[in-house]
């Protein structure tokens, strides 16, 4: 099997919700560590604690992601959809990745159906623990309007309604869709 995990120790989000610490900006690059692991016993689906296989080589391993939170949110797009696993003495391939959306995600690696010309050996999908919380890169305020509180004017010290649109962007200059509800932690202030 394969083991996939974040390189940064603070990347894991055990709770899998908006209470996790900030990890990266949506669209910001981070590293995944991917290792080939040996069989140890039937029924074992957690390969990360198995023996290393430093000679494992395979091309065109598909990378993916799954949204954990917010529930019903947009899945986002990863920047790196595949990689070629090369052998090395540490058994670790470092793969750069990013996700375009806000939230908490798992990341996956799936080898092709055949290995060394045979489809007998099926290497199962590897999935990371929860990674995140990914947050917006920046905000843009637009459509600001101040409405008069008393007909066409407002008295000094009188409360008045104000409205604005706040858009949360990723590092690719695209608006993120998941920055809402419990993931929307920013506060707008009139200064």
mmCIF file of C-alpha atoms in Angstrom, residues 21-190:
data_model
loop_
_atom_site.group_PDB
_atom_site.id
_atom_site.type_symbol
_atom_site.label_atom_id
_atom_site.label_comp_id
_atom_site.label_asym_id
_atom_site.label_seq_id
_atom_site.Cartn_x
_atom_site.Cartn_y
_atom_site.Cartn_z
ATOM 1 C CA UNK A 21 -5.780 25.846 13.610
ATOM 2 C CA UNK A 22 -5.016 27.697 10.386
ATOM 3 C CA UNK A 23 -2.698 25.619 8.187
ATOM 4 C CA UNK A 24 -2.329 27.330 4.794
ATOM 5 C CA UNK A 25 -4.020 29.824 2.502
ATOM 6 C CA UNK A 26 -6.280 28.388 -0.188
ATOM 7 C CA UNK A 27 -4.015 27.938 -3.213
ATOM 8 C CA UNK A 28 -0.786 28.040 -1.180
ATOM 9 C CA UNK A 29 1.676 25.225 -1.820
ATOM 10 C CA UNK A 30 2.441 22.541 0.790
ATOM 11 C CA UNK A 31 4.239 19.187 0.674
ATOM 12 C CA UNK A 32 2.788 15.692 0.911
ATOM 13 C CA UNK A 33 5.026 12.768 1.839
ATOM 14 C CA UNK A 34 4.173 9.571 -0.042
ATOM 15 C CA UNK A 35 5.783 6.224 0.769
ATOM 16 C CA UNK A 36 5.486 2.679 -0.540
ATOM 17 C CA UNK A 37 4.744 0.228 2.278
ATOM 18 C CA UNK A 38 4.985 -3.567 2.597
ATOM 19 C CA UNK A 39 2.232 -6.063 3.435
ATOM 20 C CA UNK A 40 2.184 -7.086 7.096
ATOM 21 C CA UNK A 41 -1.119 -8.912 7.627
ATOM 22 C CA UNK A 42 -4.510 -9.471 6.047
ATOM 23 C CA UNK A 43 -7.112 -6.840 6.848
ATOM 24 C CA UNK A 44 -4.506 -4.154 7.517
ATOM 25 C CA UNK A 45 -5.710 -0.930 5.904
ATOM 26 C CA UNK A 46 -3.450 1.495 7.777
ATOM 27 C CA UNK A 47 -0.168 1.211 5.904
ATOM 28 C CA UNK A 48 1.760 4.115 7.403
ATOM 29 C CA UNK A 49 3.123 1.959 10.248
ATOM 30 C CA UNK A 50 4.160 -0.913 7.920
ATOM 31 C CA UNK A 51 7.707 -1.613 6.719
ATOM 32 C CA UNK A 52 9.157 0.653 4.032
ATOM 33 C CA UNK A 53 9.703 -0.477 0.439
ATOM 34 C CA UNK A 54 12.486 1.842 -0.786
ATOM 35 C CA UNK A 55 12.687 0.105 -4.204
ATOM 36 C CA UNK A 56 9.054 0.846 -5.130
ATOM 37 C CA UNK A 57 8.771 2.683 -8.485
ATOM 38 C CA UNK A 58 5.576 3.522 -10.366
ATOM 39 C CA UNK A 59 4.508 6.135 -12.884
ATOM 40 C CA UNK A 60 1.274 8.079 -13.146
ATOM 41 C CA UNK A 61 -0.028 7.782 -9.586
ATOM 42 C CA UNK A 62 -3.256 9.798 -9.435
ATOM 43 C CA UNK A 63 -3.604 12.384 -6.678
ATOM 44 C CA UNK A 64 -6.930 13.615 -5.372
ATOM 45 C CA UNK A 65 -8.703 15.375 -2.527
ATOM 46 C CA UNK A 66 -11.976 15.119 -0.633
ATOM 47 C CA UNK A 67 -13.737 17.871 1.260
ATOM 48 C CA UNK A 68 -14.231 17.050 4.954
ATOM 49 C CA UNK A 69 -15.689 20.401 6.036
ATOM 50 C CA UNK A 70 -17.699 22.533 5.545
ATOM 51 C CA UNK A 71 -20.435 20.014 4.894
ATOM 52 C CA UNK A 72 -22.031 20.586 1.497
ATOM 53 C CA UNK A 73 -19.221 22.916 0.444
ATOM 54 C CA UNK A 74 -17.278 23.106 -2.820
ATOM 55 C CA UNK A 75 -14.627 20.389 -3.280
ATOM 56 C CA UNK A 76 -11.962 22.686 -4.710
ATOM 57 C CA UNK A 77 -9.270 21.852 -7.250
ATOM 58 C CA UNK A 78 -5.795 20.470 -6.551
ATOM 59 C CA UNK A 79 -2.802 21.859 -8.426
ATOM 60 C CA UNK A 80 -0.992 18.550 -8.928
ATOM 61 C CA UNK A 81 -3.187 15.687 -10.266
ATOM 62 C CA UNK A 82 -0.441 13.016 -10.557
ATOM 63 C CA UNK A 83 3.187 12.148 -9.868
ATOM 64 C CA UNK A 84 5.755 9.449 -10.616
ATOM 65 C CA UNK A 85 7.007 7.540 -7.566
ATOM 66 C CA UNK A 86 10.785 7.061 -7.627
ATOM 67 C CA UNK A 87 12.856 4.791 -5.416
ATOM 68 C CA UNK A 88 15.145 6.273 -2.800
ATOM 69 C CA UNK A 89 16.810 5.188 0.413
ATOM 70 C CA UNK A 90 14.382 7.133 2.626
ATOM 71 C CA UNK A 91 11.338 5.580 0.869
ATOM 72 C CA UNK A 92 9.777 9.037 0.727
ATOM 73 C CA UNK A 93 8.666 11.044 -2.280
ATOM 74 C CA UNK A 94 7.916 14.698 -1.540
ATOM 75 C CA UNK A 95 5.055 15.946 -3.705
ATOM 76 C CA UNK A 96 4.054 19.618 -3.867
ATOM 77 C CA UNK A 97 0.290 20.206 -3.705
ATOM 78 C CA UNK A 98 -2.289 22.960 -3.169
ATOM 79 C CA UNK A 99 -6.072 23.197 -2.901
ATOM 80 C CA UNK A 100 -8.106 26.099 -4.296
ATOM 81 C CA UNK A 101 -10.765 26.176 -1.554
ATOM 82 C CA UNK A 102 -11.240 27.030 2.099
ATOM 83 C CA UNK A 103 -11.897 24.182 4.536
ATOM 84 C CA UNK A 104 -10.549 20.865 5.794
ATOM 85 C CA UNK A 105 -9.580 18.146 3.293
ATOM 86 C CA UNK A 106 -8.103 14.683 2.945
ATOM 87 C CA UNK A 107 -5.656 13.974 0.132
ATOM 88 C CA UNK A 108 -5.307 10.696 -1.724
ATOM 89 C CA UNK A 109 -2.950 8.730 -3.980
ATOM 90 C CA UNK A 110 -4.064 5.877 -6.257
ATOM 91 C CA UNK A 111 -1.646 3.807 -8.306
ATOM 92 C CA UNK A 112 -2.638 2.538 -11.772
ATOM 93 C CA UNK A 113 -4.534 -0.770 -12.032
ATOM 94 C CA UNK A 114 -1.450 -2.648 -13.183
ATOM 95 C CA UNK A 115 1.924 -2.853 -11.498
ATOM 96 C CA UNK A 116 4.974 -4.160 -13.383
ATOM 97 C CA UNK A 117 2.696 -5.276 -16.224
ATOM 98 C CA UNK A 118 0.294 -7.266 -14.042
ATOM 99 C CA UNK A 119 -3.139 -6.313 -12.725
ATOM 100 C CA UNK A 120 -2.911 -9.082 -10.080
ATOM 101 C CA UNK A 121 -1.398 -6.709 -7.539
ATOM 102 C CA UNK A 122 -3.982 -4.053 -6.726
ATOM 103 C CA UNK A 123 -2.508 -1.257 -4.662
ATOM 104 C CA UNK A 124 -5.468 0.334 -2.836
ATOM 105 C CA UNK A 125 -6.307 4.019 -2.633
ATOM 106 C CA UNK A 126 -4.258 5.754 0.056
ATOM 107 C CA UNK A 127 -5.893 8.594 1.967
ATOM 108 C CA UNK A 128 -4.355 11.068 4.402
ATOM 109 C CA UNK A 129 -5.746 12.128 7.741
ATOM 110 C CA UNK A 130 -7.717 15.411 7.806
ATOM 111 C CA UNK A 131 -5.527 18.312 6.683
ATOM 112 C CA UNK A 132 -6.347 21.974 7.180
ATOM 113 C CA UNK A 133 -7.866 24.472 8.031
ATOM 114 C CA UNK A 134 -7.243 26.260 4.735
ATOM 115 C CA UNK A 135 -8.230 29.940 4.832
ATOM 116 C CA UNK A 136 -8.602 32.759 2.259
ATOM 117 C CA UNK A 137 -5.522 34.549 0.982
ATOM 118 C CA UNK A 138 -7.151 37.985 1.038
ATOM 119 C CA UNK A 139 -10.443 39.856 1.053
ATOM 120 C CA UNK A 140 -11.929 42.424 -1.309
ATOM 121 C CA UNK A 141 -14.594 44.840 -0.100
ATOM 122 C CA UNK A 142 -16.986 46.203 -2.733
ATOM 123 C CA UNK A 143 -20.448 47.696 -3.048
ATOM 124 C CA UNK A 144 -20.174 49.755 0.124
ATOM 125 C CA UNK A 145 -23.274 51.801 0.837
ATOM 126 C CA UNK A 146 -24.349 53.974 3.743
ATOM 127 C CA UNK A 147 -28.093 54.501 3.992
ATOM 128 C CA UNK A 148 -29.520 57.621 5.658
ATOM 129 C CA UNK A 149 -31.254 56.876 8.950
ATOM 130 C CA UNK A 150 -33.722 59.754 8.761
ATOM 131 C CA UNK A 151 -35.154 60.078 5.245
ATOM 132 C CA UNK A 152 -32.349 61.627 3.194
ATOM 133 C CA UNK A 153 -29.869 62.374 6.020
ATOM 134 C CA UNK A 154 -28.580 61.106 9.362
ATOM 135 C CA UNK A 155 -28.193 63.104 12.566
ATOM 136 C CA UNK A 156 -24.821 63.203 14.339
ATOM 137 C CA UNK A 157 -24.521 60.208 16.670
ATOM 138 C CA UNK A 158 -27.520 58.548 15.055
ATOM 139 C CA UNK A 159 -27.093 54.893 14.109
ATOM 140 C CA UNK A 160 -27.365 54.289 10.360
ATOM 141 C CA UNK A 161 -27.445 51.124 8.252
ATOM 142 C CA UNK A 162 -24.429 50.201 6.187
ATOM 143 C CA UNK A 163 -23.939 47.408 3.667
ATOM 144 C CA UNK A 164 -20.944 45.925 1.834
ATOM 145 C CA UNK A 165 -19.935 42.873 -0.128
ATOM 146 C CA UNK A 166 -16.903 40.984 1.151
ATOM 147 C CA UNK A 167 -15.284 38.436 -1.157
ATOM 148 C CA UNK A 168 -12.660 35.937 0.053
ATOM 149 C CA UNK A 169 -9.996 35.108 -2.551
ATOM 150 C CA UNK A 170 -7.435 32.302 -2.876
ATOM 151 C CA UNK A 171 -3.845 32.815 -4.079
ATOM 152 C CA UNK A 172 -4.999 32.180 -7.678
ATOM 153 C CA UNK A 173 -7.180 35.351 -7.542
ATOM 154 C CA UNK A 174 -10.405 33.331 -7.564
ATOM 155 C CA UNK A 175 -13.261 33.787 -5.101
ATOM 156 C CA UNK A 176 -13.524 30.925 -2.605
ATOM 157 C CA UNK A 177 -16.983 29.460 -2.038
ATOM 158 C CA UNK A 178 -16.485 27.764 1.349
ATOM 159 C CA UNK A 179 -15.713 30.898 3.353
ATOM 160 C CA UNK A 180 -19.114 30.959 5.038
ATOM 161 C CA UNK A 181 -20.909 29.941 8.240
ATOM 162 C CA UNK A 182 -18.425 28.665 10.869
ATOM 163 C CA UNK A 183 -15.498 28.983 8.410
ATOM 164 C CA UNK A 184 -16.123 32.747 8.023
ATOM 165 C CA UNK A 185 -14.151 34.080 10.958
ATOM 166 C CA UNK A 186 -13.434 37.616 9.710
ATOM 167 C CA UNK A 187 -15.111 40.736 11.053
ATOM 168 C CA UNK A 188 -15.956 43.850 9.013
ATOM 169 C CA UNK A 189 -15.355 47.155 10.796
ATOM 170 C CA UNK A 190 -15.892 50.777 9.847
#
